[in-house]
Amino acid sequence: MKDVNYVTIKEGDTDLIVPPYQDGKGPKGVGNGVFFNPAMELNRDISVSFLRGWSAGGKRILDGMSASGARGVRIADETEAEEVVMLDLSKEAVELIKKNIENTDVEAKVKQESIESHMLNNRYKYDYVDIDPFGTPIPFYPLAARFVSRGGVVAVTATDTAVLCGTYKQKCVRRYSSVPKNNWCCHELGLRILIGYCVREAARYGRGAVPLLSYYDGHHFRTYLEINESAADADKALAQLNKYDFSRYSWEEGNEAGPLWAGSLFDANLISRLEPVGTLDEELIDTWISESSLPPFFYDTNVLSSFLVKSPPRLKKIIKALQRAGRPTSQTHFSPTGFKTEADSKTVVDVFKGL
């Protein structure tokens, strides 16, 4: 490994040695045989905050697809994890991870091994398993859900957003056994389809998967799933899967989407314990908290404006008007022009017209 080809950056409280890259959003290519995506900094910041809030002390952590080691090294450096193990199939990646471990002076291990073989040989060892692939997590999730420790967490990233959001409908049906819909709610739909798949897959092994924190950001979906071990847990989770007909919105005759996760995307107690880390700020945490108790899916001011042929009022004005009408309402992280509410579509339209 040639040191001259690598650069040092700071993420959170950790100095990292990574391949050179150009700023910008979206996935990056492989540098020096090692993948590093600077656009996933928020993703990694949230991992650190989640593990602190979830209480990573005494927890055994597996970073199943480590690449440069940025996530695993940060977890070892910035949380109280008991053990951190990082995996990658690339020899170059393993060498860089070792260098990052040495440079950061943290206690962590790295192995040149696939997550599939490692989970098979280390059943129920890990309390937290992180799956962050390029594309779909489907090839890697089942064994993690099957063999994470009882009550443990599997964190799943999906970057095949075009599939989950309905641009490639049949591919989503084949891959996730669910019908997407490419409308204004497609990002929440895609996330809920991903969670629905994860719930069904865990249930095959008599395990119940429940999301503790789930979100969409730019080019990826992310969910942290608690895996509980009983047929009753599996049945309880499966009972929260449903199809969704967008005809409830008076301006769209909907065909059904799903099946998908219809329960909450967040565990309110856990997200209330989250603290800002790096690019994860209080505003985003507060938005998650405020929308956590509201029903699935949201209204969009631009869609309403187009349907009613009316200039949209300011989002905050709509939210306050619905709240005054006694309908809990909140902004949503899925869209800067979206809001979640317990109000039905008729109430929303009436309030919108009156502003």
C-alpha atoms as a printed R data frame, in Angstrom:
    type eleno elety resid chain resno       x       y       z
1   ATOM     1    CA   MET     A     1   0.000   0.000   0.000
2   ATOM     2    CA   LYS     A     2   1.444   3.334  -1.048
3   ATOM     3    CA   ASP     A     3   0.901   5.952   1.655
4   ATOM     4    CA   VAL     A     4   1.279   8.783  -0.840
5   ATOM     5    CA   ASN     A     5  -2.012   7.780  -2.471
6   ATOM     6    CA   TYR     A     6  -4.041   8.298   0.693
7   ATOM     7    CA   VAL     A     7  -5.270  11.392   2.518
8   ATOM     8    CA   THR     A     8  -6.119  12.123   6.141
9   ATOM     9    CA   ILE     A     9  -9.503  13.546   7.060
10  ATOM    10    CA   LYS     A    10 -11.455  14.096  10.269
11  ATOM    11    CA   GLU     A    11 -14.941  12.683  10.793
12  ATOM    12    CA   GLY     A    12 -16.579  13.225  14.148
13  ATOM    13    CA   ASP     A    13 -13.766  12.945  16.672
14  ATOM    14    CA   THR     A    14 -11.706  10.528  14.583
15  ATOM    15    CA   ASP     A    15  -8.830  11.065  12.166
16  ATOM    16    CA   LEU     A    16  -9.147   8.700   9.208
17  ATOM    17    CA   ILE     A    17  -6.813   7.682   6.391
18  ATOM    18    CA   VAL     A    18  -8.856   7.282   3.202
19  ATOM    19    CA   PRO     A    19  -8.440   7.134  -0.586
20  ATOM    20    CA   PRO     A    20  -8.396  10.532  -2.319
21  ATOM    21    CA   TYR     A    21 -11.803  11.727  -3.490
22  ATOM    22    CA   GLN     A    22 -13.639  14.663  -4.967
23  ATOM    23    CA   ASP     A    23 -16.325  16.452  -2.990
24  ATOM    24    CA   GLY     A    24 -19.898  15.915  -4.052
25  ATOM    25    CA   LYS     A    25 -22.941  13.841  -3.285
26  ATOM    26    CA   GLY     A    26 -23.628  10.289  -4.346
27  ATOM    27    CA   PRO     A    27 -21.593   7.097  -4.332
28  ATOM    28    CA   LYS     A    28 -17.927   7.299  -5.257
29  ATOM    29    CA   GLY     A    29 -15.741   4.878  -7.141
30  ATOM    30    CA   VAL     A    30 -12.960   2.762  -5.769
31  ATOM    31    CA   GLY     A    31  -9.686   4.489  -4.980
32  ATOM    32    CA   ASN     A    32  -6.519   2.356  -4.807
33  ATOM    33    CA   GLY     A    33  -8.768  -0.712  -4.630
34  ATOM    34    CA   VAL     A    34 -10.590   0.622  -1.555
35  ATOM    35    CA   PHE     A    35 -14.101   2.105  -1.556
36  ATOM    36    CA   PHE     A    36 -14.790   5.275   0.416
37  ATOM    37    CA   ASN     A    37 -17.881   7.452   0.120
38  ATOM    38    CA   PRO     A    38 -17.625  10.888   1.768
39  ATOM    39    CA   ALA     A    39 -21.348  11.449   1.118
40  ATOM    40    CA   MET     A    40 -22.066   8.781   3.755
41  ATOM    41    CA   GLU     A    41 -20.578  10.867   6.563
42  ATOM    42    CA   LEU     A    42 -24.037  11.550   8.004
43  ATOM    43    CA   ASN     A    43 -24.775   7.821   7.828
44  ATOM    44    CA   ARG     A    44 -21.661   7.118   9.894
45  ATOM    45    CA   ASP     A    45 -22.386   9.996  12.300
46  ATOM    46    CA   ILE     A    46 -25.831   8.519  12.956
47  ATOM    47    CA   SER     A    47 -24.267   5.104  13.598
48  ATOM    48    CA   VAL     A    48 -22.113   6.588  16.342
49  ATOM    49    CA   SER     A    49 -25.039   8.496  17.881
50  ATOM    50    CA   PHE     A    50 -27.276   5.422  17.668
51  ATOM    51    CA   LEU     A    51 -24.761   3.185  19.411
52  ATOM    52    CA   ARG     A    52 -24.259   5.752  22.156
53  ATOM    53    CA   GLY     A    53 -28.022   6.064  22.651
54  ATOM    54    CA   TRP     A    54 -28.567   2.320  22.409
55  ATOM    55    CA   SER     A    55 -25.778   1.893  24.963
56  ATOM    56    CA   ALA     A    56 -22.936   0.226  23.099
57  ATOM    57    CA   GLY     A    57 -21.029  -0.412  26.314
58  ATOM    58    CA   GLY     A    58 -20.427  -4.139  26.596
59  ATOM    59    CA   LYS     A    59 -21.693  -4.690  23.063
60  ATOM    60    CA   ARG     A    60 -19.935  -6.774  20.412
61  ATOM    61    CA   ILE     A    61 -19.964  -4.986  17.062
62  ATOM    62    CA   LEU     A    62 -19.488  -6.399  13.554
63  ATOM    63    CA   ASP     A    63 -18.897  -4.027  10.640
64  ATOM    64    CA   GLY     A    64 -19.606  -6.527   7.915
65  ATOM    65    CA   MET     A    65 -18.487  -4.542   4.847
66  ATOM    66    CA   SER     A    66 -15.804  -2.198   6.107
67  ATOM    67    CA   ALA     A    67 -13.968  -0.929   2.999
68  ATOM    68    CA   SER     A    68 -11.693   1.833   4.388
69  ATOM    69    CA   GLY     A    69 -12.800   1.013   7.934
70  ATOM    70    CA   ALA     A    70 -14.229   4.489   8.454
71  ATOM    71    CA   ARG     A    71 -17.365   3.295  10.243
72  ATOM    72    CA   GLY     A    72 -15.803   0.525  12.319
73  ATOM    73    CA   VAL     A    73 -12.828   2.597  13.415
74  ATOM    74    CA   ARG     A    74 -15.113   5.461  14.405
75  ATOM    75    CA   ILE     A    75 -17.308   3.088  16.413
76  ATOM    76    CA   ALA     A    76 -14.224   1.758  18.202
77  ATOM    77    CA   ASP     A    77 -12.972   5.293  18.826
78  ATOM    78    CA   GLU     A    78 -16.191   7.160  19.636
79  ATOM    79    CA   THR     A    79 -18.378   4.626  21.493
80  ATOM    80    CA   GLU     A    80 -17.888   2.290  24.440
81  ATOM    81    CA   ALA     A    81 -18.206  -0.911  22.426
82  ATOM    82    CA   GLU     A    82 -16.612  -3.917  24.082
83  ATOM    83    CA   GLU     A    83 -15.407  -5.454  20.820
84  ATOM    84    CA   VAL     A    84 -15.305  -4.219  17.224
85  ATOM    85    CA   VAL     A    85 -14.600  -6.584  14.316
86  ATOM    86    CA   MET     A    86 -14.340  -5.355  10.716
87  ATOM    87    CA   LEU     A    87 -14.553  -7.475   7.568
88  ATOM    88    CA   ASP     A    88 -13.668  -6.949   3.934
89  ATOM    89    CA   LEU     A    89 -12.796  -9.228   1.036
90  ATOM    90    CA   SER     A    90 -10.277  -6.775  -0.405
91  ATOM    91    CA   LYS     A    91  -6.645  -7.229   0.648
92  ATOM    92    CA   GLU     A    92  -6.014  -3.522   0.053
93  ATOM    93    CA   ALA     A    93  -8.987  -2.602   2.241
94  ATOM    94    CA   VAL     A    94  -7.776  -4.843   5.069
95  ATOM    95    CA   GLU     A    95  -4.333  -3.239   4.915
96  ATOM    96    CA   LEU     A    96  -5.863   0.242   5.061
97  ATOM    97    CA   ILE     A    97  -8.118  -0.743   7.975
98  ATOM    98    CA   LYS     A    98  -5.075  -2.002   9.887
99  ATOM    99    CA   LYS     A    99  -3.379   1.301   9.230
100 ATOM   100    CA   ASN     A   100  -6.432   3.199  10.495
101 ATOM   101    CA   ILE     A   101  -6.564   1.051  13.629
102 ATOM   102    CA   GLU     A   102  -2.886   1.726  14.303
103 ATOM   103    CA   ASN     A   103  -3.173   5.429  13.518
104 ATOM   104    CA   THR     A   104  -6.203   5.875  15.783
105 ATOM   105    CA   ASP     A   105  -4.814   3.585  18.497
106 ATOM   106    CA   VAL     A   106  -8.109   1.779  19.074
107 ATOM   107    CA   GLU     A   107  -8.885  -1.789  20.091
108 ATOM   108    CA   ALA     A   108 -10.365  -3.477  17.012
109 ATOM   109    CA   LYS     A   109  -9.858  -6.510  14.782
110 ATOM   110    CA   VAL     A   110 -10.000  -6.890  11.018
111 ATOM   111    CA   LYS     A   111 -10.393 -10.039   8.911
112 ATOM   112    CA   GLN     A   112 -10.267 -10.645   5.169
113 ATOM   113    CA   GLU     A   113 -13.521 -12.577   5.036
114 ATOM   114    CA   SER     A   114 -17.078 -12.329   3.738
115 ATOM   115    CA   ILE     A   115 -19.885 -11.442   6.095
116 ATOM   116    CA   GLU     A   116 -21.731 -14.604   5.058
117 ATOM   117    CA   SER     A   117 -18.980 -17.026   6.081
118 ATOM   118    CA   HIS     A   118 -18.175 -15.021   9.199
119 ATOM   119    CA   MET     A   119 -21.781 -15.045  10.447
120 ATOM   120    CA   LEU     A   120 -22.043 -18.780   9.825
121 ATOM   121    CA   ASN     A   121 -18.904 -19.373  11.888
122 ATOM   122    CA   ASN     A   122 -19.805 -16.895  14.653
123 ATOM   123    CA   ARG     A   123 -23.472 -17.521  15.324
124 ATOM   124    CA   TYR     A   124 -25.078 -15.275  17.959
125 ATOM   125    CA   LYS     A   125 -21.718 -13.726  18.845
126 ATOM   126    CA   TYR     A   126 -22.513 -10.139  17.808
127 ATOM   127    CA   ASP     A   127 -24.987  -7.730  19.403
128 ATOM   128    CA   TYR     A   128 -24.841  -5.307  16.470
129 ATOM   129    CA   VAL     A   129 -24.208  -6.143  12.813
130 ATOM   130    CA   ASP     A   130 -23.782  -3.407  10.213
131 ATOM   131    CA   ILE     A   131 -24.587  -4.078   6.545
132 ATOM   132    CA   ASP     A   132 -23.651  -1.207   4.239
133 ATOM   133    CA   PRO     A   133 -23.335  -2.551   0.681
134 ATOM   134    CA   PHE     A   134 -23.210  -0.763  -2.635
135 ATOM   135    CA   GLY     A   135 -26.724  -1.481  -3.921
136 ATOM   136    CA   THR     A   136 -29.178  -3.890  -2.345
137 ATOM   137    CA   PRO     A   137 -28.605  -5.532   1.054
138 ATOM   138    CA   ILE     A   138 -30.614  -8.624   0.075
139 ATOM   139    CA   PRO     A   139 -27.616 -10.983  -0.427
140 ATOM   140    CA   PHE     A   140 -26.272 -10.154   3.047
141 ATOM   141    CA   TYR     A   141 -29.194  -9.455   5.365
142 ATOM   142    CA   PRO     A   142 -30.694 -12.944   5.929
143 ATOM   143    CA   LEU     A   143 -27.716 -14.457   7.764
144 ATOM   144    CA   ALA     A   144 -27.257 -11.303   9.838
145 ATOM   145    CA   ALA     A   145 -30.927 -11.369  10.876
146 ATOM   146    CA   ARG     A   146 -30.698 -15.079  11.624
147 ATOM   147    CA   PHE     A   147 -27.506 -15.042  13.675
148 ATOM   148    CA   VAL     A   148 -27.288 -11.672  15.439
149 ATOM   149    CA   SER     A   149 -27.657 -12.138  19.194
150 ATOM   150    CA   ARG     A   150 -31.120 -12.182  20.760
151 ATOM   151    CA   GLY     A   151 -32.306  -8.597  21.157
152 ATOM   152    CA   GLY     A   152 -29.424  -7.442  18.969
153 ATOM   153    CA   VAL     A   153 -29.547  -4.915  16.143
154 ATOM   154    CA   VAL     A   154 -28.937  -5.279  12.425
155 ATOM   155    CA   ALA     A   155 -28.295  -1.927  10.716
156 ATOM   156    CA   VAL     A   156 -29.124  -2.041   7.001
157 ATOM   157    CA   THR     A   157 -28.303   0.399   4.200
158 ATOM   158    CA   ALA     A   158 -29.859   0.207   0.734
159 ATOM   159    CA   THR     A   159 -28.630   2.398  -2.109
160 ATOM   160    CA   ASP     A   160 -30.844   0.864  -4.828
161 ATOM   161    CA   THR     A   161 -33.250   3.764  -4.379
162 ATOM   162    CA   ALA     A   162 -34.439   3.790  -8.005
163 ATOM   163    CA   VAL     A   163 -35.696   0.237  -7.538
164 ATOM   164    CA   LEU     A   164 -37.353   0.836  -4.168
165 ATOM   165    CA   CYS     A   165 -38.896   4.128  -5.327
166 ATOM   166    CA   GLY     A   166 -40.633   2.591  -8.318
167 ATOM   167    CA   THR     A   167 -38.506   3.686 -11.249
168 ATOM   168    CA   TYR     A   168 -37.968  -0.027 -11.934
169 ATOM   169    CA   LYS     A   169 -41.250  -1.431 -10.644
170 ATOM   170    CA   GLN     A   170 -40.855  -5.048 -11.712
171 ATOM   171    CA   LYS     A   171 -37.332  -5.204 -10.351
172 ATOM   172    CA   CYS     A   172 -38.675  -4.101  -6.975
173 ATOM   173    CA   VAL     A   173 -41.362  -6.809  -7.169
174 ATOM   174    CA   ARG     A   174 -38.737  -9.448  -7.979
175 ATOM   175    CA   ARG     A   175 -36.200  -8.247  -5.446
176 ATOM   176    CA   TYR     A   176 -38.359  -7.182  -2.483
177 ATOM   177    CA   SER     A   177 -41.679  -8.958  -3.268
178 ATOM   178    CA   SER     A   178 -43.461  -5.628  -3.028
179 ATOM   179    CA   VAL     A   179 -45.123  -3.172  -5.411
180 ATOM   180    CA   PRO     A   180 -43.631   0.363  -5.265
181 ATOM   181    CA   LYS     A   181 -45.235   3.586  -6.414
182 ATOM   182    CA   ASN     A   182 -43.292   6.440  -7.974
183 ATOM   183    CA   ASN     A   183 -45.206   9.357  -6.451
184 ATOM   184    CA   TRP     A   184 -44.440  12.190  -4.024
185 ATOM   185    CA   CYS     A   185 -44.188   9.640  -1.169
186 ATOM   186    CA   CYS     A   186 -41.817   7.323  -3.025
187 ATOM   187    CA   HIS     A   187 -38.952   7.765  -0.560
188 ATOM   188    CA   GLU     A   188 -41.037   6.830   2.454
189 ATOM   189    CA   LEU     A   189 -42.618   4.045   0.422
190 ATOM   190    CA   GLY     A   190 -39.184   2.715  -0.536
191 ATOM   191    CA   LEU     A   191 -37.992   2.746   3.068
192 ATOM   192    CA   ARG     A   192 -41.121   0.961   4.258
193 ATOM   193    CA   ILE     A   193 -40.765  -1.652   1.493
194 ATOM   194    CA   LEU     A   194 -37.177  -2.276   2.609
195 ATOM   195    CA   ILE     A   195 -38.278  -2.698   6.235
196 ATOM   196    CA   GLY     A   196 -41.140  -4.953   5.173
197 ATOM   197    CA   TYR     A   197 -38.684  -7.235   3.382
198 ATOM   198    CA   CYS     A   198 -36.427  -7.309   6.465
199 ATOM   199    CA   VAL     A   199 -39.376  -8.182   8.725
200 ATOM   200    CA   ARG     A   200 -40.527 -11.036   6.486
201 ATOM   201    CA   GLU     A   201 -37.023 -12.442   6.161
202 ATOM   202    CA   ALA     A   202 -36.405 -12.432   9.918
203 ATOM   203    CA   ALA     A   203 -39.790 -14.082  10.465
204 ATOM   204    CA   ARG     A   204 -38.663 -17.056   8.357
205 ATOM   205    CA   TYR     A   205 -36.349 -17.931  11.236
206 ATOM   206    CA   GLY     A   206 -38.911 -17.274  13.955
207 ATOM   207    CA   ARG     A   207 -37.448 -13.871  14.770
208 ATOM   208    CA   GLY     A   208 -39.210 -10.524  15.040
209 ATOM   209    CA   ALA     A   209 -37.573  -7.479  13.425
210 ATOM   210    CA   VAL     A   210 -38.708  -4.057  14.634
211 ATOM   211    CA   PRO     A   211 -37.222  -0.723  13.427
212 ATOM   212    CA   LEU     A   212 -35.689   1.495  16.108
213 ATOM   213    CA   LEU     A   213 -34.515   4.218  13.713
214 ATOM   214    CA   SER     A   214 -35.190   4.466   9.976
215 ATOM   215    CA   TYR     A   215 -34.609   7.302   7.545
216 ATOM   216    CA   TYR     A   216 -33.948   8.416   3.985
217 ATOM   217    CA   ASP     A   217 -31.007  10.619   3.052
218 ATOM   218    CA   GLY     A   218 -30.177  11.708  -0.476
219 ATOM   219    CA   HIS     A   219 -29.205   8.479  -2.179
220 ATOM   220    CA   HIS     A   220 -29.806   5.809   0.429
221 ATOM   221    CA   PHE     A   221 -32.210   4.255   2.913
222 ATOM   222    CA   ARG     A   222 -31.126   3.162   6.369
223 ATOM   223    CA   THR     A   223 -32.876   1.176   9.108
224 ATOM   224    CA   TYR     A   224 -31.746  -0.118  12.497
225 ATOM   225    CA   LEU     A   225 -33.705  -3.265  13.333
226 ATOM   226    CA   GLU     A   226 -33.962  -4.886  16.738
227 ATOM   227    CA   ILE     A   227 -34.134  -8.666  16.305
228 ATOM   228    CA   ASN     A   228 -36.143 -10.507  18.952
229 ATOM   229    CA   GLU     A   229 -36.224 -14.276  19.207
230 ATOM   230    CA   SER     A   230 -39.669 -15.837  19.377
231 ATOM   231    CA   ALA     A   231 -42.436 -16.872  17.041
232 ATOM   232    CA   ALA     A   232 -44.703 -14.425  18.885
233 ATOM   233    CA   ASP     A   233 -42.270 -11.576  18.089
234 ATOM   234    CA   ALA     A   234 -42.215 -12.630  14.442
235 ATOM   235    CA   ASP     A   235 -46.010 -12.752  14.253
236 ATOM   236    CA   LYS     A   236 -46.339  -9.374  15.977
237 ATOM   237    CA   ALA     A   237 -43.964  -7.775  13.461
238 ATOM   238    CA   LEU     A   238 -45.679  -9.443  10.496
239 ATOM   239    CA   ALA     A   239 -49.009  -8.064  11.721
240 ATOM   240    CA   GLN     A   240 -47.671  -4.556  11.048
241 ATOM   241    CA   LEU     A   241 -47.184  -5.254   7.341
242 ATOM   242    CA   ASN     A   242 -49.896  -3.988   5.045
243 ATOM   243    CA   LYS     A   243 -50.688  -2.696   1.585
244 ATOM   244    CA   TYR     A   244 -51.465   0.960   1.087
245 ATOM   245    CA   ASP     A   245 -53.973   2.489  -1.287
246 ATOM   246    CA   PHE     A   246 -53.271   6.107  -2.181
247 ATOM   247    CA   SER     A   247 -56.905   6.696  -3.071
248 ATOM   248    CA   ARG     A   248 -57.209   7.953   0.528
249 ATOM   249    CA   TYR     A   249 -55.685  11.085  -0.967
250 ATOM   250    CA   SER     A   250 -58.603  12.631  -2.827
251 ATOM   251    CA   TRP     A   251 -56.419  13.917  -5.656
252 ATOM   252    CA   GLU     A   252 -55.017  10.548  -6.710
253 ATOM   253    CA   GLU     A   253 -56.772   7.352  -7.666
254 ATOM   254    CA   GLY     A   254 -54.259   4.929  -6.254
255 ATOM   255    CA   ASN     A   255 -53.390   1.426  -7.093
256 ATOM   256    CA   GLU     A   256 -52.053  -0.435  -4.090
257 ATOM   257    CA   ALA     A   257 -48.436  -0.291  -2.994
258 ATOM   258    CA   GLY     A   258 -46.804  -2.897  -0.802
259 ATOM   259    CA   PRO     A   259 -46.837  -5.010   1.198
260 ATOM   260    CA   LEU     A   260 -44.778  -2.695   3.390
261 ATOM   261    CA   TRP     A   261 -44.077  -1.811   7.002
262 ATOM   262    CA   ALA     A   262 -47.034   0.206   8.318
263 ATOM   263    CA   GLY     A   263 -45.764   0.685  11.878
264 ATOM   264    CA   SER     A   264 -43.583   3.417  13.304
265 ATOM   265    CA   LEU     A   265 -40.185   4.064  11.752
266 ATOM   266    CA   PHE     A   266 -38.739   5.049  15.124
267 ATOM   267    CA   ASP     A   267 -38.568   3.954  18.731
268 ATOM   268    CA   ALA     A   268 -39.432   7.196  20.520
269 ATOM   269    CA   ASN     A   269 -37.456   6.338  23.668
270 ATOM   270    CA   LEU     A   270 -34.292   5.605  21.728
271 ATOM   271    CA   ILE     A   271 -34.348   8.632  19.442
272 ATOM   272    CA   SER     A   272 -34.979  10.885  22.441
273 ATOM   273    CA   ARG     A   273 -31.571   9.728  23.705
274 ATOM   274    CA   LEU     A   274 -29.735  10.577  20.489
275 ATOM   275    CA   GLU     A   275 -27.244  13.429  20.604
276 ATOM   276    CA   PRO     A   276 -25.737  15.481  17.759
277 ATOM   277    CA   VAL     A   277 -22.590  13.953  16.270
278 ATOM   278    CA   GLY     A   278 -20.697  15.601  13.419
279 ATOM   279    CA   THR     A   279 -23.198  16.375  10.658
280 ATOM   280    CA   LEU     A   280 -26.110  14.931  12.662
281 ATOM   281    CA   ASP     A   281 -27.707  18.025  14.199
282 ATOM   282    CA   GLU     A   282 -30.482  18.647  16.706
283 ATOM   283    CA   GLU     A   283 -32.860  19.824  13.971
284 ATOM   284    CA   LEU     A   284 -32.902  16.423  12.270
285 ATOM   285    CA   ILE     A   285 -33.243  14.583  15.590
286 ATOM   286    CA   ASP     A   286 -36.132  16.869  16.597
287 ATOM   287    CA   THR     A   287 -37.851  16.222  13.249
288 ATOM   288    CA   TRP     A   288 -37.570  12.454  13.780
289 ATOM   289    CA   ILE     A   289 -39.025  12.815  17.259
290 ATOM   290    CA   SER     A   290 -41.927  15.000  16.107
291 ATOM   291    CA   GLU     A   291 -42.911  12.720  13.210
292 ATOM   292    CA   SER     A   292 -42.352   9.443  15.073
293 ATOM   293    CA   SER     A   293 -45.890   9.224  16.469
294 ATOM   294    CA   LEU     A   294 -47.694  10.210  13.259
295 ATOM   295    CA   PRO     A   295 -49.278   7.859  10.679
296 ATOM   296    CA   PRO     A   296 -47.457   6.519   7.607
297 ATOM   297    CA   PHE     A   297 -46.939   8.822   4.626
298 ATOM   298    CA   PHE     A   298 -47.195  12.549   4.226
299 ATOM   299    CA   TYR     A   299 -48.784  15.378   2.287
300 ATOM   300    CA   ASP     A   300 -46.732  17.611   0.033
301 ATOM   301    CA   THR     A   301 -47.483  21.318  -0.374
302 ATOM   302    CA   ASN     A   302 -46.454  21.326  -4.029
303 ATOM   303    CA   VAL     A   303 -48.769  18.407  -4.847
304 ATOM   304    CA   LEU     A   304 -51.615  20.068  -2.968
305 ATOM   305    CA   SER     A   305 -50.926  23.348  -4.748
306 ATOM   306    CA   SER     A   306 -51.043  21.678  -8.153
307 ATOM   307    CA   PHE     A   307 -54.263  19.814  -7.326
308 ATOM   308    CA   LEU     A   308 -56.039  22.872  -5.937
309 ATOM   309    CA   VAL     A   309 -54.537  25.315  -8.444
310 ATOM   310    CA   LYS     A   310 -53.490  27.550  -5.576
311 ATOM   311    CA   SER     A   311 -50.188  29.055  -4.515
312 ATOM   312    CA   PRO     A   312 -48.861  27.075  -1.556
313 ATOM   313    CA   PRO     A   313 -48.746  28.811   1.817
314 ATOM   314    CA   ARG     A   314 -45.613  28.492   3.909
315 ATOM   315    CA   LEU     A   315 -45.148  25.015   5.364
316 ATOM   316    CA   LYS     A   316 -45.015  26.288   8.949
317 ATOM   317    CA   LYS     A   317 -48.296  28.114   8.422
318 ATOM   318    CA   ILE     A   318 -50.031  24.906   7.263
319 ATOM   319    CA   ILE     A   319 -48.619  22.941  10.212
320 ATOM   320    CA   LYS     A   320 -49.746  25.549  12.748
321 ATOM   321    CA   ALA     A   321 -53.230  25.753  11.194
322 ATOM   322    CA   LEU     A   322 -53.695  21.983  11.425
323 ATOM   323    CA   GLN     A   323 -52.376  21.961  14.985
324 ATOM   324    CA   ARG     A   324 -54.863  24.697  15.937
325 ATOM   325    CA   ALA     A   325 -57.571  22.475  14.472
326 ATOM   326    CA   GLY     A   326 -56.552  19.822  16.981
327 ATOM   327    CA   ARG     A   327 -54.727  17.575  14.469
328 ATOM   328    CA   PRO     A   328 -51.160  16.647  15.464
329 ATOM   329    CA   THR     A   329 -48.920  17.652  12.541
330 ATOM   330    CA   SER     A   330 -45.187  17.787  11.915
331 ATOM   331    CA   GLN     A   331 -42.571  18.386   9.271
332 ATOM   332    CA   THR     A   332 -41.030  15.238   7.841
333 ATOM   333    CA   HIS     A   333 -37.408  14.504   7.026
334 ATOM   334    CA   PHE     A   334 -38.514  12.864   3.768
335 ATOM   335    CA   SER     A   335 -39.227  16.180   2.017
336 ATOM   336    CA   PRO     A   336 -38.614  19.879   2.708
337 ATOM   337    CA   THR     A   337 -42.147  20.578   1.414
338 ATOM   338    CA   GLY     A   338 -43.847  17.676   3.174
339 ATOM   339    CA   PHE     A   339 -45.769  17.317   6.422
340 ATOM   340    CA   LYS     A   340 -47.227  14.405   8.374
341 ATOM   341    CA   THR     A   341 -50.568  14.759  10.112
342 ATOM   342    CA   GLU     A   342 -53.384  12.810  11.734
343 ATOM   343    CA   ALA     A   343 -55.849  14.878   9.698
344 ATOM   344    CA   ASP     A   344 -57.710  13.202   6.848
345 ATOM   345    CA   SER     A   345 -57.417  14.496   3.293
346 ATOM   346    CA   LYS     A   346 -60.672  16.510   3.462
347 ATOM   347    CA   THR     A   347 -59.446  18.414   6.530
348 ATOM   348    CA   VAL     A   348 -56.061  19.006   4.944
349 ATOM   349    CA   VAL     A   349 -57.648  20.350   1.753
350 ATOM   350    CA   ASP     A   350 -60.064  22.587   3.687
351 ATOM   351    CA   VAL     A   351 -57.229  24.047   5.788
352 ATOM   352    CA   PHE     A   352 -55.043  24.500   2.709
353 ATOM   353    CA   LYS     A   353 -57.834  26.345   0.863
354 ATOM   354    CA   GLY     A   354 -58.382  28.633   3.833
355 ATOM   355    CA   LEU     A   355 -54.801  29.890   4.016
